[in-house]
Short mmCIF file of C-alpha atoms in Angstrom, two decimals:
data_model
loop_
_atom_site.label_atom_id
_atom_site.label_comp_id
_atom_site.label_asym_id
_atom_site.label_seq_id
_atom_site.Cartn_x
_atom_site.Cartn_y
_atom_site.Cartn_z
CA MET K 1 83.58 145.13 127.91
CA ASN K 2 85.36 143.24 125.12
CA GLY K 3 87.42 146.33 124.24
CA GLY K 4 88.60 146.63 127.85
CA ILE K 5 89.75 143.03 127.95
CA LYS K 6 91.56 143.42 124.65
CA ALA K 7 93.29 146.58 125.90
CA GLN K 8 94.37 144.77 129.07
CA SER K 9 95.66 141.90 126.96
CA ARG K 10 97.67 144.30 124.79
CA ASP K 11 99.09 145.97 127.90
CA ALA K 12 100.09 142.61 129.38
CA VAL K 13 101.78 141.54 126.15
CA LYS K 14 103.56 144.91 125.88
CA THR K 15 104.86 144.57 129.44
CA SER K 16 106.04 141.01 128.80
CA THR K 17 107.91 142.08 125.64
CA ASP K 18 109.49 144.98 127.55
CA ILE K 19 110.98 142.37 129.88
CA LEU K 20 111.58 139.42 127.55
CA MET K 21 113.54 141.48 125.02
CA PHE K 22 116.46 141.20 127.48
CA ALA K 23 116.24 137.41 127.95
CA PRO K 24 118.23 136.26 124.88
CA PRO K 25 121.14 138.72 125.28
CA VAL K 26 121.31 138.06 129.03
CA ALA K 27 121.31 134.30 128.35
CA GLY K 28 124.18 134.78 125.89
CA PHE K 29 126.06 136.94 128.39
CA ILE K 30 125.65 134.46 131.25
CA THR K 31 126.62 131.55 128.98
CA SER K 32 129.80 133.32 127.88
CA LEU K 33 130.75 134.00 131.51
CA ILE K 34 130.02 130.44 132.67
CA LEU K 35 132.18 129.07 129.83
CA GLU K 36 134.86 131.68 130.60
CA ASP K 37 134.48 132.73 126.97
CA TYR K 38 135.55 136.34 127.40
CA GLU K 39 136.10 136.76 123.67
CA GLY K 40 132.45 135.78 123.22
CA THR K 41 131.44 138.30 125.88
CA LYS K 42 133.26 141.01 123.95
CA GLN K 43 131.63 139.95 120.68
CA LEU K 44 128.18 139.99 122.31
CA VAL K 45 128.74 143.52 123.63
CA PHE K 46 130.00 144.84 120.28
CA ALA K 47 127.10 143.24 118.40
CA GLY K 48 124.59 144.52 120.95
CA ALA K 49 125.97 148.06 120.86
CA THR K 50 125.88 148.04 117.06
CA SER K 51 122.31 146.74 117.04
CA ILE K 52 121.10 149.40 119.49
CA ALA K 53 122.97 152.23 117.75
CA THR K 54 121.66 151.20 114.33
CA SER K 55 118.09 150.90 115.60
CA TYR K 56 118.08 154.30 117.28
CA LEU K 57 119.82 155.99 114.36
CA LEU K 58 117.08 154.71 112.05
CA LYS K 59 114.27 155.51 114.51
CA TYR K 60 115.31 159.14 114.79
CA THR K 61 116.11 159.49 111.08
CA ILE K 62 113.01 157.85 109.60
CA LYS K 63 110.47 159.00 112.22
CA LYS K 64 107.72 156.54 111.26
CA GLN K 65 104.47 156.85 113.23
CA ARG K 66 103.61 153.89 115.49
CA PRO K 67 100.40 151.98 114.70
CA ASN K 68 98.92 153.17 118.01
CA GLY K 69 99.87 156.78 117.21
CA SER K 70 101.88 157.26 120.44
CA ASP K 71 105.03 158.62 118.78
CA SER K 72 107.09 158.61 115.59
CA HIS K 73 109.75 156.05 116.53
CA SER K 74 108.24 152.88 115.11
CA PHE K 75 110.87 151.82 112.57
CA PRO K 76 112.71 149.59 113.35
CA SER K 77 111.69 147.64 116.44
CA ASN K 78 114.54 147.91 118.93
CA HIS K 79 112.88 145.31 121.17
CA THR K 80 112.97 142.82 118.31
CA ALA K 81 116.51 143.80 117.32
CA MET K 82 117.76 143.24 120.85
CA ALA K 83 116.01 139.89 121.27
CA PHE K 84 117.17 138.54 117.90
CA GLN K 85 120.70 139.84 118.48
CA GLY K 86 120.93 137.72 121.63
CA ALA K 87 119.39 134.65 119.99
CA SER K 88 121.62 134.86 116.94
CA PHE K 89 124.68 135.34 119.16
CA ILE K 90 123.90 132.06 120.93
CA ALA K 91 123.34 130.33 117.57
CA GLN K 92 126.47 131.73 115.93
CA ARG K 93 128.77 131.32 118.93
CA TYR K 94 127.57 128.08 120.55
CA GLY K 95 125.40 126.30 117.97
CA TRP K 96 121.85 126.46 116.68
CA LYS K 97 120.52 123.80 119.07
CA TYR K 98 121.25 126.01 122.06
CA SER K 99 119.53 128.98 120.48
CA ILE K 100 116.08 127.44 119.94
CA PRO K 101 114.59 128.76 123.22
CA ALA K 102 116.09 132.20 122.56
CA TYR K 103 114.60 132.29 119.05
CA LEU K 104 111.20 131.27 120.45
CA VAL K 105 111.36 134.15 122.93
CA SER K 106 112.50 136.50 120.14
CA GLY K 107 109.60 135.41 117.95
CA TYR K 108 107.21 136.09 120.80
CA VAL K 109 108.73 139.56 121.31
CA ALA K 110 108.29 140.33 117.60
CA TRP K 111 104.70 139.06 117.60
CA GLY K 112 103.94 140.95 120.81
CA ARG K 113 105.21 144.24 119.42
CA VAL K 114 102.80 143.90 116.48
CA TYR K 115 99.93 142.65 118.65
CA GLY K 116 100.46 145.53 121.07
CA LYS K 117 100.22 147.99 118.16
CA ARG K 118 103.71 149.34 118.83
CA HIS K 119 105.00 148.16 115.44
CA ASP K 120 103.90 146.68 112.16
CA THR K 121 105.38 143.63 110.47
CA TRP K 122 108.01 145.63 108.57
CA ASP K 123 109.25 147.23 111.79
CA VAL K 124 109.84 143.89 113.49
CA LEU K 125 111.35 142.29 110.37
CA ALA K 126 113.80 145.18 110.12
CA GLY K 127 114.57 144.88 113.83
CA ALA K 128 115.24 141.16 113.50
CA ALA K 129 117.50 141.78 110.49
CA ILE K 130 119.47 144.43 112.39
CA GLY K 131 119.90 142.17 115.42
CA ILE K 132 120.94 139.15 113.38
CA GLY K 133 123.12 141.23 111.05
CA SER K 134 125.03 142.90 113.86
CA THR K 135 125.76 139.50 115.36
CA TYR K 136 127.10 138.11 112.10
CA VAL K 137 129.46 141.08 111.78
CA PHE K 138 131.08 140.55 115.18
CA THR K 139 130.55 136.95 116.28
CA ARG K 140 132.67 133.92 115.47
CA PRO K 141 131.94 130.33 116.52
CA PHE K 142 133.29 129.26 119.89
CA ALA K 143 136.16 126.82 119.46
CA LYS K 144 136.63 124.48 122.36
CA LYS K 145 140.21 124.35 123.50
CA HIS K 146 141.84 121.15 122.36
CA ASN K 147 145.43 120.11 122.70
CA LEU K 148 146.32 119.40 119.09
CA VAL K 149 149.80 118.40 118.04
CA ILE K 150 150.81 117.86 114.42
CA SER K 151 154.47 117.31 113.64
CA PRO K 152 156.72 115.57 111.16
CA ALA K 153 157.89 112.13 112.21
CA ILE K 154 160.98 110.16 111.28
CA ILE K 155 160.99 106.52 112.30
CA ASN K 156 164.28 104.59 112.34
CA ASN K 157 165.88 107.21 110.07
CA GLU K 158 164.09 105.57 107.14
CA ASN K 159 160.39 106.24 107.27
CA TRP K 160 158.89 109.68 107.16
CA GLY K 161 155.40 110.60 108.18
CA VAL K 162 153.19 112.88 110.18
CA TYR K 163 152.41 112.50 113.85
CA ALA K 164 149.04 113.84 114.99
CA SER K 165 147.51 113.77 118.44
CA ILE K 166 144.47 115.48 119.89
CA THR K 167 143.32 115.49 123.49
CA PHE K 168 139.73 116.39 124.36
#
């Protein structure tokens, strides 16, 4: 009886990680669209594509057996890479405070992949590194648009200075 409950628990966690792996990148995508940050959208897509391509290239090159024995595509965890790529995009582009929920979801995805016997710790650590690394290659912080004017100033043909004005 206990084994059946544990198997159901693992299945439920696996299903939840199959879904939640998309939450951080989707949150980053929606945020970039709401803010009309189309450069950020492009950076998210490039980082995501790099993360996925790197993960699958390694999976099919290394061919590490999964802990549950289902196949030989354990290393690295693409679920974890995808989740951490989205979380790190939010952190890098919009600030760490906004990324806390996304990192919590990503941590759950990583834990769930190990708990569900789809990966071991090294698989999810590598996945997280790939996701975060791909983001840091392509993503730059979002700069709010400010009207900044800096110009030389001459006052009464005698005094020289610098005029600066910023509008938020």
